[in-house]
Short mmCIF file of C-alpha atoms in Angstrom, two decimals:
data_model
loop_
_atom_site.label_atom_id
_atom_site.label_comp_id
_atom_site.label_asym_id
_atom_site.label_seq_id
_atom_site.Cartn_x
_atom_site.Cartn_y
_atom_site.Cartn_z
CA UNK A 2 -21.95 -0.61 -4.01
CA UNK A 3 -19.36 2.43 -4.34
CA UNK A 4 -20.03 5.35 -6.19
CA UNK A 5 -16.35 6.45 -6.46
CA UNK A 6 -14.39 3.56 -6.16
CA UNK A 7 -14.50 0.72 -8.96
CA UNK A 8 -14.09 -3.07 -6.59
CA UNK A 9 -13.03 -6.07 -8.45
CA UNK A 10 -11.91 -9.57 -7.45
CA UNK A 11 -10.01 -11.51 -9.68
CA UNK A 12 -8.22 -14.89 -9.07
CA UNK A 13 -7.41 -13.72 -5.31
CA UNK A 14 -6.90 -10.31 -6.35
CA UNK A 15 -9.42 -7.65 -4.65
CA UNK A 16 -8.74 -4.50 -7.24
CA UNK A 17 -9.86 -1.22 -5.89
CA UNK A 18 -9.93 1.69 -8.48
CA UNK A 19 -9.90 5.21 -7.57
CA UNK A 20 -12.54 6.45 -9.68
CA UNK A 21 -13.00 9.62 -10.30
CA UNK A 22 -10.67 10.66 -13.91
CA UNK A 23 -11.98 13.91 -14.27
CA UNK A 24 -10.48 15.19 -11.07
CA UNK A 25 -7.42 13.16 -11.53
CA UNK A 26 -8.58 10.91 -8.72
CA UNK A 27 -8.68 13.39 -6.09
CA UNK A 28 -9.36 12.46 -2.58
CA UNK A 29 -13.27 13.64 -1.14
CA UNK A 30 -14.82 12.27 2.16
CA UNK A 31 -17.03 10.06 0.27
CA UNK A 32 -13.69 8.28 -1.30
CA UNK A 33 -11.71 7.86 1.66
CA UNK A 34 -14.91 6.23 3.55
CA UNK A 35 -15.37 4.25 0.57
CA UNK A 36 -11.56 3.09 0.50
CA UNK A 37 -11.69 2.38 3.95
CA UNK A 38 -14.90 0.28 3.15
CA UNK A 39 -12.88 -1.96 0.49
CA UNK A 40 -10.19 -2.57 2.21
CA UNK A 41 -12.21 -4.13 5.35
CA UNK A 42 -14.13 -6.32 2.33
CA UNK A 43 -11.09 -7.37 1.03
CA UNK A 44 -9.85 -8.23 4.39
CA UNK A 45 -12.39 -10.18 5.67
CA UNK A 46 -13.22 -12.41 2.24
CA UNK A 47 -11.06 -15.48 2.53
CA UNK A 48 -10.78 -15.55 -0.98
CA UNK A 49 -8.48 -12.51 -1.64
CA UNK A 50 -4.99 -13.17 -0.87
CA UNK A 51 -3.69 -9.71 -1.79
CA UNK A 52 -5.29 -6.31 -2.47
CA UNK A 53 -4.49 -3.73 -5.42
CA UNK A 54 -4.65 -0.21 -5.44
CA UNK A 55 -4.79 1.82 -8.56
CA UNK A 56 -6.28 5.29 -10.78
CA UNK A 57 -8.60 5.21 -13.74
CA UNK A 58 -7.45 7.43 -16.49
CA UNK A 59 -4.35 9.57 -16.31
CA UNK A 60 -3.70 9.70 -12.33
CA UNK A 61 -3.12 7.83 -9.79
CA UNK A 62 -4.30 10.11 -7.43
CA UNK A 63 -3.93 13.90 -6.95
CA UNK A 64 -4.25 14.21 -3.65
CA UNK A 65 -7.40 15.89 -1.83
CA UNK A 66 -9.71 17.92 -3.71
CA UNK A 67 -9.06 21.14 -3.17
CA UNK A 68 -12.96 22.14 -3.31
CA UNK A 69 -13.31 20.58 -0.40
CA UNK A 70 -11.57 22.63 1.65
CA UNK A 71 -11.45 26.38 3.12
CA UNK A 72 -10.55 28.82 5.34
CA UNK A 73 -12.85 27.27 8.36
CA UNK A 74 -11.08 23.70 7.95
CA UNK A 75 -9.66 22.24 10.61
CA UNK A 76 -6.83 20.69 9.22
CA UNK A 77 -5.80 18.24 12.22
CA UNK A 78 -9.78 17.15 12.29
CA UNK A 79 -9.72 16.90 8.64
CA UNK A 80 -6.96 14.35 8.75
CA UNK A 81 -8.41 12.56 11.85
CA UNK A 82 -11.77 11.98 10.57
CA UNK A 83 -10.99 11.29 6.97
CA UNK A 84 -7.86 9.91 6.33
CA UNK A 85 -5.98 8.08 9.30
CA UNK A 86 -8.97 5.43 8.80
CA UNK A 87 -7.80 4.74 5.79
CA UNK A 88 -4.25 4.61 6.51
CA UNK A 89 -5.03 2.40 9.53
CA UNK A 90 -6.79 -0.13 7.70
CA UNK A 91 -3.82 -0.16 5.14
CA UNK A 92 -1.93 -1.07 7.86
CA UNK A 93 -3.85 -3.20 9.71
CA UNK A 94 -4.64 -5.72 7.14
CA UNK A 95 -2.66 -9.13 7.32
CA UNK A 96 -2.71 -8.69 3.26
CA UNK A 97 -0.13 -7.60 0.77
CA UNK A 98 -1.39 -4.31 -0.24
CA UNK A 99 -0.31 -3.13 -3.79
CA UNK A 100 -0.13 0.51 -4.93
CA UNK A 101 -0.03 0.18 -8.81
CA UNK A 102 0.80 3.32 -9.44
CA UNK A 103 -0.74 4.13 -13.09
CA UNK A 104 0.17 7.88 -13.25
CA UNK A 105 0.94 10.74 -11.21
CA UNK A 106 0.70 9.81 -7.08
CA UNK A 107 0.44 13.54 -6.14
CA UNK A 108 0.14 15.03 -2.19
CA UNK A 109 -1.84 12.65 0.03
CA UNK A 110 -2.04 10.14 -3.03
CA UNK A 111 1.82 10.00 -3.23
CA UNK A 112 1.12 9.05 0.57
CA UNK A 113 -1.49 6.78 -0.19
CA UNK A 114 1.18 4.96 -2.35
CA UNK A 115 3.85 4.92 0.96
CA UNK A 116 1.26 3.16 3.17
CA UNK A 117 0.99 0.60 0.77
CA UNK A 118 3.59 -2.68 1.06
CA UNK A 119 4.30 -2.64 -2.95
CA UNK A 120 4.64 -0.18 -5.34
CA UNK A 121 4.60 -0.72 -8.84
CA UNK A 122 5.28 2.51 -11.35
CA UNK A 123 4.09 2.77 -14.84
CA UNK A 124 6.97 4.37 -16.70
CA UNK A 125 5.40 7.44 -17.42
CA UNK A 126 4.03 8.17 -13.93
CA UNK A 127 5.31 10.19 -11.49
CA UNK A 128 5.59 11.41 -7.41
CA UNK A 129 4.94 14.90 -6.63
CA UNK A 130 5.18 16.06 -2.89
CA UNK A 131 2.59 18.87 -3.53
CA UNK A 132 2.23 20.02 0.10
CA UNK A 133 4.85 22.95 0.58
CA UNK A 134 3.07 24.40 -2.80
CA UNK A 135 0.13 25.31 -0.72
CA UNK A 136 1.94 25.60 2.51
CA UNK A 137 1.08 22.86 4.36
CA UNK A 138 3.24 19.94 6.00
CA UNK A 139 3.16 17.08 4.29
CA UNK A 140 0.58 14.54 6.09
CA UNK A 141 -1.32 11.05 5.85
CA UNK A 142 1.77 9.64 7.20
CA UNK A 143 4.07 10.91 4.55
CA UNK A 144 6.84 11.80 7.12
CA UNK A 145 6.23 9.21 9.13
CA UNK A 146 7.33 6.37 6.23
CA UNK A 147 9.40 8.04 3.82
CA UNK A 148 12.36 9.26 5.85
CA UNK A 149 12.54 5.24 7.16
CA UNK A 150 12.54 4.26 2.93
CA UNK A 151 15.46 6.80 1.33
CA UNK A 152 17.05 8.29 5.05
CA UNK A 153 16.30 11.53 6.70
CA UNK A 154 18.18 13.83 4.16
CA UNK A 155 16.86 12.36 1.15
CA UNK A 156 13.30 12.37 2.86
CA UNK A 157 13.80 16.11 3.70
CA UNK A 158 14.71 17.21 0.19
CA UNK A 159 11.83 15.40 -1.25
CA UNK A 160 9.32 16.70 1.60
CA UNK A 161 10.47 20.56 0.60
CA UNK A 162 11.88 21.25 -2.73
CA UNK A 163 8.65 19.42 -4.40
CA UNK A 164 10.51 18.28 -7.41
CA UNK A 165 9.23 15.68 -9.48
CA UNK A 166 10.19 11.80 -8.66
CA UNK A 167 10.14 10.24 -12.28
CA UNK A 168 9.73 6.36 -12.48
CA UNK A 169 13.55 5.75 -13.21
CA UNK A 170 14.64 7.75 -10.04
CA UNK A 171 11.80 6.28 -8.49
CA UNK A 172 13.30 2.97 -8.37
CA UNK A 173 16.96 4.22 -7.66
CA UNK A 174 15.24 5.33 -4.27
CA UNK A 175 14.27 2.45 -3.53
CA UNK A 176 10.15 3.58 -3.87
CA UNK A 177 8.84 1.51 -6.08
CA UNK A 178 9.41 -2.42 -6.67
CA UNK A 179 9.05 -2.33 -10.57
CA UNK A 180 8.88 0.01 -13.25
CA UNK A 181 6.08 -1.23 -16.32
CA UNK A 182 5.95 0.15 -20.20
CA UNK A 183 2.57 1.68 -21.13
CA UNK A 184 2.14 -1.79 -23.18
CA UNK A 185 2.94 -3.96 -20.45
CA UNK A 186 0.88 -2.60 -17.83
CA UNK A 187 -1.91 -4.40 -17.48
CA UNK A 188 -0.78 -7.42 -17.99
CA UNK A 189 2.44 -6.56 -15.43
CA UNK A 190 0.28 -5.29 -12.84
CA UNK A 191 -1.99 -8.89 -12.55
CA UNK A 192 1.32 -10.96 -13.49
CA UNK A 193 2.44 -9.34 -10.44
CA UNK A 194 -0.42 -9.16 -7.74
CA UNK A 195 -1.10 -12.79 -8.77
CA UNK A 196 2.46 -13.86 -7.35
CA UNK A 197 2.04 -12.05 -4.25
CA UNK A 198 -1.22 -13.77 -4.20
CA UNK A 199 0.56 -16.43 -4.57
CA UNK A 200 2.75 -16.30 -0.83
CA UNK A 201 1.49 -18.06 2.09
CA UNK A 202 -0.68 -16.04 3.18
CA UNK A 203 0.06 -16.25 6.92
CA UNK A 204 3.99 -16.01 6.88
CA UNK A 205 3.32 -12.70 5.01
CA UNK A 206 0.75 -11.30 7.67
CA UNK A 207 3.58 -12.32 10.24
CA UNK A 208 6.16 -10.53 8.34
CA UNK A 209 4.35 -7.42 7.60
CA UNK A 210 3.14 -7.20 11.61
CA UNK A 211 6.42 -7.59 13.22
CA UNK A 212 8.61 -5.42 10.85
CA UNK A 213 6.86 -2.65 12.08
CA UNK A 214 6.55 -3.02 15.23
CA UNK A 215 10.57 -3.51 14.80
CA UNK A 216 10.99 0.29 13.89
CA UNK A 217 10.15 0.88 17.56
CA UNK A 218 11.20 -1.79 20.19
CA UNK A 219 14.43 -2.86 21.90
CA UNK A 220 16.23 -5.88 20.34
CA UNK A 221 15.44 -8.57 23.17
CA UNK A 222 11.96 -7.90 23.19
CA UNK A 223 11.60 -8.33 19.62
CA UNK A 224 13.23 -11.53 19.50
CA UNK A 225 10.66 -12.89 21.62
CA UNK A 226 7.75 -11.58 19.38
CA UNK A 227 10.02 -13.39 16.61
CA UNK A 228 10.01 -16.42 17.96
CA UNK A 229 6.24 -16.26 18.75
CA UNK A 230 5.58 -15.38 14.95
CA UNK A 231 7.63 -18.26 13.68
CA UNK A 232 5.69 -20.91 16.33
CA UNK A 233 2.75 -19.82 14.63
CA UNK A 234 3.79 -19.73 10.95
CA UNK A 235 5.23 -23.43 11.69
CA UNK A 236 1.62 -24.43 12.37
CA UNK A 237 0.41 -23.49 9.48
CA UNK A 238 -0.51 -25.67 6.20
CA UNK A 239 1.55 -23.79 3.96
CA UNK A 240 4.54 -24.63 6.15
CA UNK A 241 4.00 -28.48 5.70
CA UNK A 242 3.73 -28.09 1.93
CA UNK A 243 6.57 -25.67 1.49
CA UNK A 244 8.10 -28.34 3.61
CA UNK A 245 6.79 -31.02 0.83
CA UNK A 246 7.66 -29.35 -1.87
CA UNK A 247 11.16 -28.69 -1.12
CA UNK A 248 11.53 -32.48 -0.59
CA UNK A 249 9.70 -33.57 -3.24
CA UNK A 250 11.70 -30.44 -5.75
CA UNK A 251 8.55 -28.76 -7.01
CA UNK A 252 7.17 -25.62 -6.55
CA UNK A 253 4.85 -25.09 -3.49
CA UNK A 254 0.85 -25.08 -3.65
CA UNK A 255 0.09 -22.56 -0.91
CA UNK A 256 -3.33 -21.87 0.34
CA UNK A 257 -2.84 -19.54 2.81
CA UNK A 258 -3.91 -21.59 5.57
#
C-alpha cells in the first residue's frame, strides 16, 4: 500500500512509520503524499482512536531531502504543494495525533513533531532547527506553533542559533510530554498511545477543535462555541458512562461514541 511509509493498527492505535533509515527519514514528495494518505485512513476507520507518528532506525526525521531540491525550486510552491497537506490533515483530524519521537526530529521533521498534539522523546533523541544552516526560514508551520509553546523569545533563539534541543531540555520547554529510556521505548510508546486511545473520543475532538480556534477569537465569541461543544459532548455515550462510572466508583469504559 505505501512504499515509504510502514501503516499499522494495533488495539486502536493506527502507527505510521517514516520509512526510509538510510536517509534518516528524510521528507520526498512521495512521503508527504503518502503521510497525508495515512492520516485520512486513520481518520476515517472507526476503529482507531488515536494515531502515532514515528522513524525507523536512528531518526525521526531529517527534514526534506536535500536531493530533491535546486536552484529552480520554488520554495513557496514547494511548501504549498507538498507539505501544508500534510500539516492540514494533522490538524484537521478529530484524533489525538502522537509524534513518538525515536531520534533526531531535524528541520521540517522537528516541525512535523510541533503539528502533532503529543510528543513523546526517546532519551537519546534530539530537535535540531536546521533551517538558518542553509539559509532558509524555518517553515511547515514551525513559527507558526512554537513561539505559542515556549514564548516569542525562547521561540526566536531556537528558530536562529540552531542549537541542539536534547530530551532533558526538551521537556523543561515544555515540547515534549515524556521522556523514554532506550529499554523502555517500545513498550512506553504503546503503554502510552493506548491511554490516549483510551479518552472519549469525542470530548477530545471537541477539545483539540476549539483550543485552536481560541488562539484567534475574542472572548465572548468563544464562549458561545464553548457552550456549543459541551451540548454536544453531553450527548454523547461516553458522557453517560463517565457519568456511571463516577457513581458507581470505577473506572470508565469509553467507546468513543
Amino acid at each position: 500500500m505505501f512504499e515509504t511509509i510502514l501503516y499499522e493498527k494495533k488495539a486502536g492505535v493506527a502507527r505510521i512509520t517514516l520509512n526510509r533509515p538510510t536517509a534518516y527519514n528524510a521528507f520526498t514528495e512521495q512521503m508527504n503524499r503518502e503521510i497525508g494518505k495515512a492520516l485520512k485512513t486513520a481518520t476515517k476507520d472507526e476503529e482507531v482512536k488515536c494515531i502515532v507518528l514515528t522513524g525507523s532506525g536512528k531518526a525521526f526525521c531529517s527534514g526534506q531531502d536535500l536531493a530533491g531540491v535546486d536552484e529552480t525550486t520554488n520554495h513557496a510552491d514547494f511548501l504549498r504543494e507538498r507539505y501544508h497537506p500534510m500539516l492540514k490533515t494533522i490538524k484537521e483530524t478529530p484524533k489525538p495525533v502522537i509524534a513518538a519521537i525515536n531520534g533526531t526530529a531535524a528541520g521540517a521533521g522537528m516541525s512535523l513533531a510541533f503539528a502533532c498534539d503529543f510528543r513523546i522523546m526517546h532519551s537519546h533523541a534530539k530537535l535540531v532547527s536546521a533551517f538558518m544552516n542553509i539559509g532558509l526560514v524555518p517553515d511547515s508551520g514551525f513559527l507558526y506553533i512554537l513561539p505559542r509553546l515556549v514564548g516569542y523569545a525562547k521561540a526566536l533563539e531556537i528558530a536562529t542559533l540552531g542549537k541542539p534541543i536534547k530530551a532533558e531540555e526538551a521537556k523543561e520547554l515544555g515540547l515534549v510530554t515524556e521522556i523514554v529510556s532506550e529499554e523502555e521505548w517500545d513498550v512506553a510508546v504503546d503503554k502510552f498511545a493506548e491511554g490516549i486511545a483510551n479518552l472519549p473520543t469525542k470530548a477530545f475532538s471537541l477539545i483539540k477543535r476549539y483550543m485552536l480556534d481560541s488562539m484567534h477569537e475574542d472572548y465572548e465569541t468563544f464562549l458561545e462555541k464553548e457552550a456549543y461543544a459541551q451540548r454536544i459532548a453531553g450527548l454523547t455515550q461516553d458522557h453517560q458512562e463517565g457519568m456511571q462510572a463516577f457513581v458507581e466508583k470505577r473506572k470508565p469504559n469509553f467507546v468513543g461514541k
